[in-house]
PDB file of C-alpha atoms in Angstrom:
ATOM      1  CA  MET A   1       0.000   0.000   0.000  1.00  0.00           C
ATOM      2  CA  GLU A   2       1.015   3.597  -0.509  1.00  0.00           C
ATOM      3  CA  TYR A   3       0.509   6.177   2.225  1.00  0.00           C
ATOM      4  CA  ARG A   4       0.027   9.881   1.705  1.00  0.00           C
ATOM      5  CA  THR A   5       0.249  12.725   4.185  1.00  0.00           C
ATOM      6  CA  LEU A   6      -2.844  14.843   4.640  1.00  0.00           C
ATOM      7  CA  ALA A   7      -1.831  18.366   3.602  1.00  0.00           C
ATOM      8  CA  GLY A   8      -0.409  20.456   6.434  1.00  0.00           C
ATOM      9  CA  THR A   9      -0.594  17.626   8.978  1.00  0.00           C
ATOM     10  CA  ASP A  10       1.398  14.667  10.216  1.00  0.00           C
ATOM     11  CA  LEU A  11      -1.509  12.311   9.462  1.00  0.00           C
ATOM     12  CA  LYS A  12      -0.693   9.586   6.954  1.00  0.00           C
ATOM     13  CA  LEU A  13      -3.612   7.945   5.169  1.00  0.00           C
ATOM     14  CA  SER A  14      -3.647   4.916   2.920  1.00  0.00           C
ATOM     15  CA  ALA A  15      -3.956   6.096  -0.693  1.00  0.00           C
ATOM     16  CA  LEU A  16      -6.965   3.804  -0.948  1.00  0.00           C
ATOM     17  CA  THR A  17      -9.231   4.403   2.035  1.00  0.00           C
ATOM     18  CA  PHE A  18     -12.156   2.194   3.033  1.00  0.00           C
ATOM     19  CA  GLY A  19     -15.475   3.985   2.474  1.00  0.00           C
ATOM     20  CA  ALA A  20     -18.014   2.640   4.967  1.00  0.00           C
ATOM     21  CA  TRP A  21     -21.266   4.120   3.647  1.00  0.00           C
ATOM     22  CA  ALA A  22     -22.572   0.832   2.234  1.00  0.00           C
ATOM     23  CA  ALA A  23     -21.353  -1.015   5.334  1.00  0.00           C
ATOM     24  CA  GLY A  24     -24.027   0.852   7.277  1.00  0.00           C
ATOM     25  CA  GLY A  25     -26.745  -0.752   5.169  1.00  0.00           C
ATOM     26  CA  TRP A  26     -28.538   2.527   4.446  1.00  0.00           C
ATOM     27  CA  MET A  27     -29.477   3.491   0.853  1.00  0.00           C
ATOM     28  CA  TRP A  28     -27.516   0.535  -0.570  1.00  0.00           C
ATOM     29  CA  GLY A  29     -30.002  -2.281  -0.040  1.00  0.00           C
ATOM     30  CA  THR A  30     -29.324  -4.990   2.514  1.00  0.00           C
ATOM     31  CA  THR A  31     -25.793  -5.305   3.885  1.00  0.00           C
ATOM     32  CA  GLU A  32     -24.796  -8.257   6.073  1.00  0.00           C
ATOM     33  CA  ARG A  33     -22.990  -7.104   9.210  1.00  0.00           C
ATOM     34  CA  LYS A  34     -20.555 -10.018   9.215  1.00  0.00           C
ATOM     35  CA  ASP A  35     -19.646  -9.328   5.586  1.00  0.00           C
ATOM     36  CA  ALA A  36     -19.025  -5.655   6.361  1.00  0.00           C
ATOM     37  CA  LEU A  37     -16.821  -6.558   9.316  1.00  0.00           C
ATOM     38  CA  GLN A  38     -14.830  -9.000   7.208  1.00  0.00           C
ATOM     39  CA  ALA A  39     -14.454  -6.411   4.436  1.00  0.00           C
ATOM     40  CA  ILE A  40     -12.955  -3.844   6.810  1.00  0.00           C
ATOM     41  CA  ARG A  41     -10.625  -6.383   8.398  1.00  0.00           C
ATOM     42  CA  ALA A  42      -9.501  -7.725   5.017  1.00  0.00           C
ATOM     43  CA  SER A  43      -8.827  -4.164   3.890  1.00  0.00           C
ATOM     44  CA  TYR A  44      -6.652  -3.554   6.936  1.00  0.00           C
ATOM     45  CA  ASP A  45      -4.791  -6.835   6.414  1.00  0.00           C
ATOM     46  CA  ASN A  46      -3.986  -5.634   2.896  1.00  0.00           C
ATOM     47  CA  GLY A  47      -2.652  -2.243   3.945  1.00  0.00           C
ATOM     48  CA  ILE A  48      -5.785  -0.093   3.912  1.00  0.00           C
ATOM     49  CA  THR A  49      -5.416   1.481   7.342  1.00  0.00           C
ATOM     50  CA  SER A  50      -7.776   4.445   6.871  1.00  0.00           C
ATOM     51  CA  ILE A  51     -11.557   4.166   7.230  1.00  0.00           C
ATOM     52  CA  ASP A  52     -14.109   6.842   6.379  1.00  0.00           C
ATOM     53  CA  THR A  53     -17.562   6.700   7.909  1.00  0.00           C
ATOM     54  CA  ALA A  54     -20.343   9.009   9.153  1.00  0.00           C
ATOM     55  CA  PRO A  55     -23.150   8.912  11.732  1.00  0.00           C
ATOM     56  CA  ILE A  56     -25.828   9.116   9.042  1.00  0.00           C
ATOM     57  CA  TYR A  57     -24.634   5.888   7.397  1.00  0.00           C
ATOM     58  CA  GLY A  58     -27.203   3.571   8.885  1.00  0.00           C
ATOM     59  CA  GLN A  59     -28.002   6.096  11.636  1.00  0.00           C
ATOM     60  CA  GLY A  60     -24.976   5.059  13.663  1.00  0.00           C
ATOM     61  CA  ASN A  61     -24.720   1.513  12.335  1.00  0.00           C
ATOM     62  CA  SER A  62     -21.677   2.144  10.131  1.00  0.00           C
ATOM     63  CA  GLU A  63     -19.713   3.753  12.963  1.00  0.00           C
ATOM     64  CA  GLU A  64     -20.575   0.855  15.273  1.00  0.00           C
ATOM     65  CA  ILE A  65     -19.402  -1.655  12.662  1.00  0.00           C
ATOM     66  CA  VAL A  66     -16.156   0.264  12.189  1.00  0.00           C
ATOM     67  CA  GLY A  67     -15.622   0.325  15.955  1.00  0.00           C
ATOM     68  CA  GLU A  68     -16.148  -3.416  16.162  1.00  0.00           C
ATOM     69  CA  ALA A  69     -13.972  -4.144  13.132  1.00  0.00           C
ATOM     70  CA  ILE A  70     -10.934  -2.289  14.459  1.00  0.00           C
ATOM     71  CA  ALA A  71     -11.189  -3.612  18.018  1.00  0.00           C
ATOM     72  CA  GLY A  72      -7.856  -5.143  18.912  1.00  0.00           C
ATOM     73  CA  ILE A  73      -5.882  -3.102  16.385  1.00  0.00           C
ATOM     74  CA  PRO A  74      -3.482  -0.639  18.054  1.00  0.00           C
ATOM     75  CA  ARG A  75      -5.203   2.742  17.765  1.00  0.00           C
ATOM     76  CA  ASP A  76      -2.185   4.453  16.210  1.00  0.00           C
ATOM     77  CA  LYS A  77      -2.172   1.891  13.386  1.00  0.00           C
ATOM     78  CA  VAL A  78      -5.566   2.884  12.015  1.00  0.00           C
ATOM     79  CA  GLN A  79      -6.943   6.271  10.959  1.00  0.00           C
ATOM     80  CA  ILE A  80     -10.589   7.054  11.630  1.00  0.00           C
ATOM     81  CA  LEU A  81     -12.305   9.642   9.454  1.00  0.00           C
ATOM     82  CA  THR A  82     -15.875  10.520  10.279  1.00  0.00           C
ATOM     83  CA  LYS A  83     -18.284  13.409   9.823  1.00  0.00           C
ATOM     84  CA  PHE A  84     -20.926  15.587  11.435  1.00  0.00           C
ATOM     85  CA  GLY A  85     -23.779  17.820  10.385  1.00  0.00           C
ATOM     86  CA  LEU A  86     -26.515  15.420   9.185  1.00  0.00           C
ATOM     87  CA  ARG A  87     -29.136  14.832  11.878  1.00  0.00           C
ATOM     88  CA  TRP A  88     -31.994  12.356  11.598  1.00  0.00           C
ATOM     89  CA  ASP A  89     -32.885  12.738  15.290  1.00  0.00           C
ATOM     90  CA  LEU A  90     -33.208  16.520  15.518  1.00  0.00           C
ATOM     91  CA  ASP A  91     -35.591  18.857  13.715  1.00  0.00           C
ATOM     92  CA  LYS A  92     -33.214  21.759  13.161  1.00  0.00           C
ATOM     93  CA  GLY A  93     -31.423  23.297  10.211  1.00  0.00           C
ATOM     94  CA  ARG A  94     -32.457  22.637   6.612  1.00  0.00           C
ATOM     95  CA  LEU A  95     -34.421  19.574   5.590  1.00  0.00           C
ATOM     96  CA  SER A  96     -32.150  17.631   3.255  1.00  0.00           C
ATOM     97  CA  MET A  97     -34.216  14.579   2.427  1.00  0.00           C
ATOM     98  CA  ARG A  98     -36.852  12.154   3.611  1.00  0.00           C
ATOM     99  CA  SER A  99     -35.753   8.573   3.972  1.00  0.00           C
ATOM    100  CA  LYS A 100     -36.275   5.366   5.914  1.00  0.00           C
ATOM    101  CA  ASP A 101     -34.072   3.957   8.631  1.00  0.00           C
ATOM    102  CA  LEU A 102     -32.876   0.345   8.819  1.00  0.00           C
ATOM    103  CA  LYS A 103     -36.173  -0.679  10.418  1.00  0.00           C
ATOM    104  CA  GLY A 104     -38.134   0.799   7.539  1.00  0.00           C
ATOM    105  CA  GLU A 105     -39.438   3.714   9.589  1.00  0.00           C
ATOM    106  CA  SER A 106     -39.628   7.179   8.034  1.00  0.00           C
ATOM    107  CA  ILE A 107     -36.984   9.706   9.026  1.00  0.00           C
ATOM    108  CA  ASN A 108     -36.326  13.318   8.089  1.00  0.00           C
ATOM    109  CA  ILE A 109     -32.666  14.154   7.580  1.00  0.00           C
ATOM    110  CA  HIS A 110     -31.612  17.711   8.341  1.00  0.00           C
ATOM    111  CA  ILE A 111     -28.379  19.494   7.528  1.00  0.00           C
ATOM    112  CA  TYR A 112     -27.468  21.126  10.806  1.00  0.00           C
ATOM    113  CA  ALA A 113     -24.055  22.123  12.177  1.00  0.00           C
ATOM    114  CA  GLY A 114     -24.852  24.235  15.203  1.00  0.00           C
ATOM    115  CA  LYS A 115     -22.174  24.340  17.901  1.00  0.00           C
ATOM    116  CA  GLU A 116     -23.886  22.260  20.597  1.00  0.00           C
ATOM    117  CA  SER A 117     -25.111  19.762  18.027  1.00  0.00           C
ATOM    118  CA  ILE A 118     -21.538  19.168  16.857  1.00  0.00           C
ATOM    119  CA  ILE A 119     -20.320  18.621  20.406  1.00  0.00           C
ATOM    120  CA  LYS A 120     -23.054  16.014  20.937  1.00  0.00           C
ATOM    121  CA  GLU A 121     -22.407  14.340  17.593  1.00  0.00           C
ATOM    122  CA  CYS A 122     -18.733  13.979  18.415  1.00  0.00           C
ATOM    123  CA  GLU A 123     -19.460  12.340  21.767  1.00  0.00           C
ATOM    124  CA  ASP A 124     -21.886   9.933  20.099  1.00  0.00           C
ATOM    125  CA  SER A 125     -19.363   9.059  17.382  1.00  0.00           C
ATOM    126  CA  LEU A 126     -16.598   8.425  19.910  1.00  0.00           C
ATOM    127  CA  ARG A 127     -18.889   6.074  21.796  1.00  0.00           C
ATOM    128  CA  ARG A 128     -19.949   4.146  18.696  1.00  0.00           C
ATOM    129  CA  LEU A 129     -16.399   3.948  17.366  1.00  0.00           C
ATOM    130  CA  LYS A 130     -15.088   2.893  20.783  1.00  0.00           C
ATOM    131  CA  THR A 131     -12.234   5.384  20.639  1.00  0.00           C
ATOM    132  CA  ASP A 132     -11.202   8.540  22.454  1.00  0.00           C
ATOM    133  CA  TYR A 133     -10.245  10.572  19.399  1.00  0.00           C
ATOM    134  CA  ILE A 134     -11.081  11.050  15.714  1.00  0.00           C
ATOM    135  CA  ASP A 135      -8.245  11.605  13.262  1.00  0.00           C
ATOM    136  CA  LEU A 136     -10.204  13.709  10.752  1.00  0.00           C
ATOM    137  CA  TYR A 137     -13.569  15.276  11.589  1.00  0.00           C
ATOM    138  CA  GLN A 138     -15.427  16.529   8.525  1.00  0.00           C
ATOM    139  CA  LEU A 139     -18.502  18.721   8.078  1.00  0.00           C
ATOM    140  CA  HIS A 140     -20.644  16.456   5.888  1.00  0.00           C
ATOM    141  CA  TRP A 141     -22.573  19.088   3.902  1.00  0.00           C
ATOM    142  CA  PRO A 142     -22.639  22.900   3.913  1.00  0.00           C
ATOM    143  CA  ASP A 143     -25.242  24.145   6.388  1.00  0.00           C
ATOM    144  CA  PRO A 144     -26.944  27.317   5.100  1.00  0.00           C
ATOM    145  CA  THR A 145     -28.659  27.901   8.470  1.00  0.00           C
ATOM    146  CA  THR A 146     -25.519  28.129  10.633  1.00  0.00           C
ATOM    147  CA  PRO A 147     -22.561  30.512  10.212  1.00  0.00           C
ATOM    148  CA  ILE A 148     -19.496  28.578   9.106  1.00  0.00           C
ATOM    149  CA  ALA A 149     -17.501  30.238  11.894  1.00  0.00           C
ATOM    150  CA  GLU A 150     -19.860  28.856  14.547  1.00  0.00           C
ATOM    151  CA  SER A 151     -19.485  25.314  13.235  1.00  0.00           C
ATOM    152  CA  PHE A 152     -15.714  25.390  13.219  1.00  0.00           C
ATOM    153  CA  GLU A 153     -15.451  27.136  16.571  1.00  0.00           C
ATOM    154  CA  ALA A 154     -17.029  23.944  17.906  1.00  0.00           C
ATOM    155  CA  VAL A 155     -14.478  21.827  16.056  1.00  0.00           C
ATOM    156  CA  ASN A 156     -11.690  24.006  17.484  1.00  0.00           C
ATOM    157  CA  ARG A 157     -12.993  23.201  20.962  1.00  0.00           C
ATOM    158  CA  LEU A 158     -12.907  19.482  20.168  1.00  0.00           C
ATOM    159  CA  ILE A 159      -9.352  19.784  18.870  1.00  0.00           C
ATOM    160  CA  GLU A 160      -8.304  21.597  22.034  1.00  0.00           C
ATOM    161  CA  GLN A 161      -9.853  18.805  24.097  1.00  0.00           C
ATOM    162  CA  GLY A 162      -7.929  16.166  22.140  1.00  0.00           C
ATOM    163  CA  LYS A 163     -11.086  14.528  20.810  1.00  0.00           C
ATOM    164  CA  VAL A 164     -10.325  15.512  17.225  1.00  0.00           C
ATOM    165  CA  ARG A 165      -6.921  15.762  15.564  1.00  0.00           C
ATOM    166  CA  TYR A 166      -7.746  17.636  12.348  1.00  0.00           C
ATOM    167  CA  ALA A 167     -10.702  19.366  10.721  1.00  0.00           C
ATOM    168  CA  GLY A 168     -11.948  18.765   7.206  1.00  0.00           C
ATOM    169  CA  VAL A 169     -14.959  19.522   5.072  1.00  0.00           C
ATOM    170  CA  SER A 170     -17.030  17.540   2.621  1.00  0.00           C
ATOM    171  CA  ASN A 171     -18.970  18.745  -0.420  1.00  0.00           C
ATOM    172  CA  TYR A 172     -17.686  22.309   0.052  1.00  0.00           C
ATOM    173  CA  ASN A 173     -16.923  24.658  -2.833  1.00  0.00           C
ATOM    174  CA  ALA A 174     -13.853  26.889  -2.944  1.00  0.00           C
ATOM    175  CA  GLU A 175     -15.619  29.916  -1.446  1.00  0.00           C
ATOM    176  CA  GLN A 176     -16.923  27.905   1.492  1.00  0.00           C
ATOM    177  CA  MET A 177     -13.487  26.413   2.111  1.00  0.00           C
ATOM    178  CA  ALA A 178     -11.931  29.876   2.235  1.00  0.00           C
ATOM    179  CA  GLU A 179     -14.565  31.019   4.727  1.00  0.00           C
ATOM    180  CA  ALA A 180     -14.012  27.997   6.987  1.00  0.00           C
ATOM    181  CA  GLU A 181     -10.267  28.601   6.888  1.00  0.00           C
ATOM    182  CA  LYS A 182     -10.828  31.940   8.661  1.00  0.00           C
ATOM    183  CA  THR A 183     -11.838  30.022  11.795  1.00  0.00           C
ATOM    184  CA  THR A 184      -9.686  26.909  11.788  1.00  0.00           C
ATOM    185  CA  PHE A 185      -7.126  25.039   9.718  1.00  0.00           C
ATOM    186  CA  ILE A 186      -8.926  22.953   7.112  1.00  0.00           C
ATOM    187  CA  ALA A 187      -6.819  20.007   5.978  1.00  0.00           C
ATOM    188  CA  SER A 188      -9.046  18.508   3.314  1.00  0.00           C
ATOM    189  CA  ASN A 189     -12.208  18.418   1.274  1.00  0.00           C
ATOM    190  CA  GLN A 190     -13.996  15.139   0.657  1.00  0.00           C
ATOM    191  CA  ILE A 191     -15.773  15.491  -2.641  1.00  0.00           C
ATOM    192  CA  PRO A 192     -17.092  13.310  -5.498  1.00  0.00           C
ATOM    193  CA  TYR A 193     -14.659  12.657  -8.322  1.00  0.00           C
ATOM    194  CA  SER A 194     -14.562   9.981 -10.976  1.00  0.00           C
ATOM    195  CA  MET A 195     -13.848   9.461 -14.657  1.00  0.00           C
ATOM    196  CA  VAL A 196     -17.447  10.425 -15.427  1.00  0.00           C
ATOM    197  CA  ASN A 197     -17.798  13.145 -12.782  1.00  0.00           C
ATOM    198  CA  ARG A 198     -14.981  15.684 -13.010  1.00  0.00           C
ATOM    199  CA  ARG A 199     -16.896  18.821 -12.042  1.00  0.00           C
ATOM    200  CA  ILE A 200     -14.395  19.778  -9.349  1.00  0.00           C
ATOM    201  CA  GLU A 201     -11.710  20.365 -11.984  1.00  0.00           C
ATOM    202  CA  LYS A 202     -13.291  23.725 -12.807  1.00  0.00           C
ATOM    203  CA  GLU A 203     -12.969  25.481  -9.433  1.00  0.00           C
ATOM    204  CA  THR A 204     -12.555  23.363  -6.298  1.00  0.00           C
ATOM    205  CA  LEU A 205      -9.604  21.283  -7.463  1.00  0.00           C
ATOM    206  CA  PRO A 206      -7.520  24.321  -8.560  1.00  0.00           C
ATOM    207  CA  TYR A 207      -8.311  26.014  -5.222  1.00  0.00           C
ATOM    208  CA  CYS A 208      -7.134  22.994  -3.246  1.00  0.00           C
ATOM    209  CA  ILE A 209      -3.945  22.685  -5.263  1.00  0.00           C
ATOM    210  CA  LYS A 210      -3.179  26.394  -4.896  1.00  0.00           C
ATOM    211  CA  HIS A 211      -3.851  26.459  -1.156  1.00  0.00           C
ATOM    212  CA  HIS A 212      -2.300  23.065  -0.391  1.00  0.00           C
ATOM    213  CA  LYS A 213      -5.465  21.253   0.675  1.00  0.00           C
ATOM    214  CA  SER A 214      -5.929  17.533   0.295  1.00  0.00           C
ATOM    215  CA  ILE A 215      -8.784  16.104  -1.731  1.00  0.00           C
ATOM    216  CA  LEU A 216     -10.398  12.884  -0.601  1.00  0.00           C
ATOM    217  CA  ALA A 217     -12.171  11.615  -3.710  1.00  0.00           C
ATOM    218  CA  TYR A 218     -15.354   9.727  -2.976  1.00  0.00           C
ATOM    219  CA  SER A 219     -17.317   7.582  -5.445  1.00  0.00           C
ATOM    220  CA  PRO A 220     -14.259   7.029  -7.692  1.00  0.00           C
ATOM    221  CA  LEU A 221     -16.039   3.987  -9.146  1.00  0.00           C
ATOM    222  CA  GLU A 222     -19.206   6.101  -9.441  1.00  0.00           C
ATOM    223  CA  ARG A 223     -21.029   3.800  -7.037  1.00  0.00           C
ATOM    224  CA  GLY A 224     -20.275   0.731  -9.116  1.00  0.00           C
ATOM    225  CA  LEU A 225     -20.967   2.200 -12.549  1.00  0.00           C
ATOM    226  CA  LEU A 226     -17.271   2.115 -13.513  1.00  0.00           C
ATOM    227  CA  THR A 227     -16.798  -1.537 -12.617  1.00  0.00           C
ATOM    228  CA  GLY A 228     -18.257  -2.561 -15.972  1.00  0.00           C
ATOM    229  CA  LYS A 229     -20.424  -5.131 -14.199  1.00  0.00           C
ATOM    230  CA  LEU A 230     -23.747  -3.328 -14.596  1.00  0.00           C
ATOM    231  CA  LYS A 231     -25.889  -3.965 -17.665  1.00  0.00           C
ATOM    232  CA  PRO A 232     -28.924  -2.076 -19.013  1.00  0.00           C
ATOM    233  CA  GLY A 233     -32.027  -3.312 -17.261  1.00  0.00           C
ATOM    234  CA  HIS A 234     -30.234  -3.926 -13.971  1.00  0.00           C
ATOM    235  CA  GLU A 235     -32.662  -4.142 -11.063  1.00  0.00           C
ATOM    236  CA  PHE A 236     -31.395  -2.653  -7.828  1.00  0.00           C
ATOM    237  CA  ALA A 237     -32.407  -3.994  -4.436  1.00  0.00           C
ATOM    238  CA  GLU A 238     -35.165  -2.250  -2.531  1.00  0.00           C
ATOM    239  CA  GLY A 239     -33.810   0.837  -0.794  1.00  0.00           C
ATOM    240  CA  ASP A 240     -30.795   1.186  -3.110  1.00  0.00           C
ATOM    241  CA  HIS A 241     -30.455   4.890  -3.946  1.00  0.00           C
ATOM    242  CA  ARG A 242     -28.974   4.127  -7.362  1.00  0.00           C
ATOM    243  CA  ALA A 243     -32.349   3.011  -8.695  1.00  0.00           C
ATOM    244  CA  THR A 244     -33.403   6.640  -9.231  1.00  0.00           C
ATOM    245  CA  ASN A 245     -29.981   8.142  -9.984  1.00  0.00           C
ATOM    246  CA  SER A 246     -29.408   9.529 -13.477  1.00  0.00           C
ATOM    247  CA  TYR A 247     -26.027   7.816 -13.750  1.00  0.00           C
ATOM    248  CA  PHE A 248     -27.816   4.460 -13.695  1.00  0.00           C
ATOM    249  CA  THR A 249     -30.319   4.835 -16.495  1.00  0.00           C
ATOM    250  CA  ASP A 250     -30.028   2.239 -19.239  1.00  0.00           C
ATOM    251  CA  ASP A 251     -28.605   4.843 -21.639  1.00  0.00           C
ATOM    252  CA  SER A 252     -25.973   5.968 -19.128  1.00  0.00           C
ATOM    253  CA  ILE A 253     -24.923   2.405 -18.340  1.00  0.00           C
ATOM    254  CA  GLU A 254     -24.677   1.589 -22.039  1.00  0.00           C
ATOM    255  CA  ARG A 255     -22.562   4.680 -22.814  1.00  0.00           C
ATOM    256  CA  THR A 256     -20.285   4.032 -19.856  1.00  0.00           C
ATOM    257  CA  ASN A 257     -19.780   0.385 -20.777  1.00  0.00           C
ATOM    258  CA  ALA A 258     -18.841   1.402 -24.326  1.00  0.00           C
ATOM    259  CA  PHE A 259     -16.153   3.669 -22.862  1.00  0.00           C
ATOM    260  CA  LEU A 260     -14.935   0.984 -20.461  1.00  0.00           C
ATOM    261  CA  ALA A 261     -14.638  -1.491 -23.326  1.00  0.00           C
ATOM    262  CA  LYS A 262     -11.898   0.748 -24.734  1.00  0.00           C
ATOM    263  CA  LEU A 263     -10.003   0.522 -21.438  1.00  0.00           C
ATOM    264  CA  LYS A 264     -10.364  -3.232 -21.072  1.00  0.00           C
ATOM    265  CA  PRO A 265      -7.312  -4.154 -23.196  1.00  0.00           C
ATOM    266  CA  MET A 266      -5.092  -1.976 -20.980  1.00  0.00           C
ATOM    267  CA  ALA A 267      -6.516  -3.559 -17.829  1.00  0.00           C
ATOM    268  CA  GLU A 268      -6.032  -7.062 -19.219  1.00  0.00           C
ATOM    269  CA  ALA A 269      -2.454  -6.283 -20.229  1.00  0.00           C
ATOM    270  CA  LYS A 270      -1.772  -5.343 -16.606  1.00  0.00           C
ATOM    271  CA  ASP A 271      -3.602  -8.418 -15.296  1.00  0.00           C
ATOM    272  CA  ALA A 272      -6.045  -6.067 -13.598  1.00  0.00           C
ATOM    273  CA  THR A 273      -9.778  -5.545 -13.408  1.00  0.00           C
ATOM    274  CA  LEU A 274     -11.432  -2.425 -14.772  1.00  0.00           C
ATOM    275  CA  SER A 275     -12.148  -1.348 -11.172  1.00  0.00           C
ATOM    276  CA  GLN A 276      -8.486  -1.593 -10.255  1.00  0.00           C
ATOM    277  CA  LEU A 277      -7.453   0.410 -13.306  1.00  0.00           C
ATOM    278  CA  VAL A 278     -10.022   3.109 -12.493  1.00  0.00           C
ATOM    279  CA  LEU A 279      -8.855   3.348  -8.872  1.00  0.00           C
ATOM    280  CA  ARG A 280      -5.206   3.655  -9.880  1.00  0.00           C
ATOM    281  CA  TRP A 281      -6.064   6.355 -12.425  1.00  0.00           C
ATOM    282  CA  THR A 282      -7.973   8.268  -9.742  1.00  0.00           C
ATOM    283  CA  ILE A 283      -5.119   8.519  -7.259  1.00  0.00           C
ATOM    284  CA  GLU A 284      -2.748   9.523 -10.059  1.00  0.00           C
ATOM    285  CA  GLN A 285      -4.748  12.654 -10.861  1.00  0.00           C
ATOM    286  CA  PRO A 286      -3.285  16.049  -9.866  1.00  0.00           C
ATOM    287  CA  GLY A 287      -4.532  17.200  -6.479  1.00  0.00           C
ATOM    288  CA  ILE A 288      -6.125  13.891  -5.491  1.00  0.00           C
ATOM    289  CA  THR A 289      -4.622  12.677  -2.216  1.00  0.00           C
ATOM    290  CA  ILE A 290      -6.666   9.539  -1.626  1.00  0.00           C
ATOM    291  CA  ALA A 291      -9.629   7.677  -3.106  1.00  0.00           C
ATOM    292  CA  LEU A 292     -12.394   6.217  -0.972  1.00  0.00           C
ATOM    293  CA  VAL A 293     -13.687   2.830  -2.032  1.00  0.00           C
ATOM    294  CA  GLY A 294     -16.184   0.568  -0.330  1.00  0.00           C
ATOM    295  CA  ALA A 295     -16.501  -3.195  -0.317  1.00  0.00           C
ATOM    296  CA  ARG A 296     -19.415  -5.448   0.594  1.00  0.00           C
ATOM    297  CA  ASN A 297     -17.242  -8.443   1.479  1.00  0.00           C
ATOM    298  CA  ALA A 298     -13.647  -9.541   2.013  1.00  0.00           C
ATOM    299  CA  GLU A 299     -13.156 -10.606  -1.604  1.00  0.00           C
ATOM    300  CA  GLN A 300     -14.053  -7.159  -2.929  1.00  0.00           C
ATOM    301  CA  ALA A 301     -11.840  -5.533  -0.289  1.00  0.00           C
ATOM    302  CA  ILE A 302      -8.823  -7.608  -1.333  1.00  0.00           C
ATOM    303  CA  GLN A 303      -9.393  -6.786  -4.991  1.00  0.00           C
ATOM    304  CA  ASN A 304      -9.666  -3.080  -4.229  1.00  0.00           C
ATOM    305  CA  ALA A 305      -6.437  -3.066  -2.249  1.00  0.00           C
ATOM    306  CA  ALA A 306      -4.608  -4.782  -5.110  1.00  0.00           C
ATOM    307  CA  ALA A 307      -5.234  -1.718  -7.304  1.00  0.00           C
ATOM    308  CA  ILE A 308      -2.294  -0.058  -5.601  1.00  0.00           C
ATOM    309  CA  HIS A 309       0.116  -2.405  -7.385  1.00  0.00           C
ATOM    310  CA  ILE A 310      -0.884  -1.207 -10.853  1.00  0.00           C
ATOM    311  CA  LYS A 311       1.516   1.233 -12.478  1.00  0.00           C
ATOM    312  CA  LEU A 312       0.462   3.791 -15.072  1.00  0.00           C
ATOM    313  CA  THR A 313       2.890   5.772 -17.187  1.00  0.00           C
ATOM    314  CA  PRO A 314       2.158   9.421 -18.065  1.00  0.00           C
ATOM    315  CA  GLU A 315       1.444   8.259 -21.604  1.00  0.00           C
ATOM    316  CA  GLU A 316      -1.079   5.697 -20.398  1.00  0.00           C
ATOM    317  CA  ILE A 317      -2.797   8.264 -18.189  1.00  0.00           C
ATOM    318  CA  GLN A 318      -3.060  10.626 -21.150  1.00  0.00           C
ATOM    319  CA  PHE A 319      -4.454   7.806 -23.282  1.00  0.00           C
ATOM    320  CA  ILE A 320      -7.187   7.222 -20.703  1.00  0.00           C
ATOM    321  CA  ASN A 321      -7.901  10.949 -20.379  1.00  0.00           C
ATOM    322  CA  ASP A 322      -8.355  11.234 -24.133  1.00  0.00           C
ATOM    323  CA  LEU A 323     -10.936   8.428 -24.078  1.00  0.00           C
ATOM    324  CA  ILE A 324     -13.028   9.803 -21.232  1.00  0.00           C
ATOM    325  CA  PRO A 325     -16.346  11.085 -22.565  1.00  0.00           C
ATOM    326  CA  PRO A 326     -17.265  14.748 -21.995  1.00  0.00           C
ATOM    327  CA  ALA A 327     -19.044  15.495 -18.726  1.00  0.00           C
TER     328      ALA A 327
END
């Protein structure tokens, strides 16, 4: 595995970081707890020491699974990244979406990053994760109802108390990052980035490069679209958010698979899967520090980790870039 230092910190993260959204079983259809635990442990055994989660992923379930999975591992050998600012148990802030919890009961999810709410969220996360500190604490989504300064004053307090090591943001644009930086040091921005979603290249990516901020790319496989395994007419499990996502229409899947077919000879020549080639390409892109990738079981986790062994020359990267369809 390769390890990369989060900009402006002494925190080293595995270039491929385990993304634990699906492990929580929320919005991805059914996820078996034992499979999720085995996936995280297999990832760690193969060098993936960093795990990204959030309270909203299964309404605490993902964090609890992460806490159980890393039990017994020396705390300084694993890096925990989690988030705050999405509440399903508090009617404050801006309504983000209506959903169902793991029991099938309706919940309203609010974006809210008020100071006292953040303090409570941190305590709850520490308890679920069974740890006394979080390596990177990230504001999950911009909260239009709370001043950015108020949110990060709370994070500063947590840093002073030793409960959080570093602050980050998620889904922030360049202007919001600059505003947050007035209150505390922001190490990173976790934001979507993939071969078929390169929107950040216009503004956010240049800002992060200029100001020496790390980018944690999530959905590098575009939630499975870039694996090449999906076919038009695919039926998603009940509760899987991809069923209504525009990336997963039959036309989109067909176009993407036609593009991936052009990459397949390169992957085969490297004795790699398309997923592994896509992951390696992602972490080779300018400004991208790490890529988050999930796994439903140990086999997928081992395959993901093996992507680190693929080598791409500048010429091969340019070849891939030239093939990528326009956004």
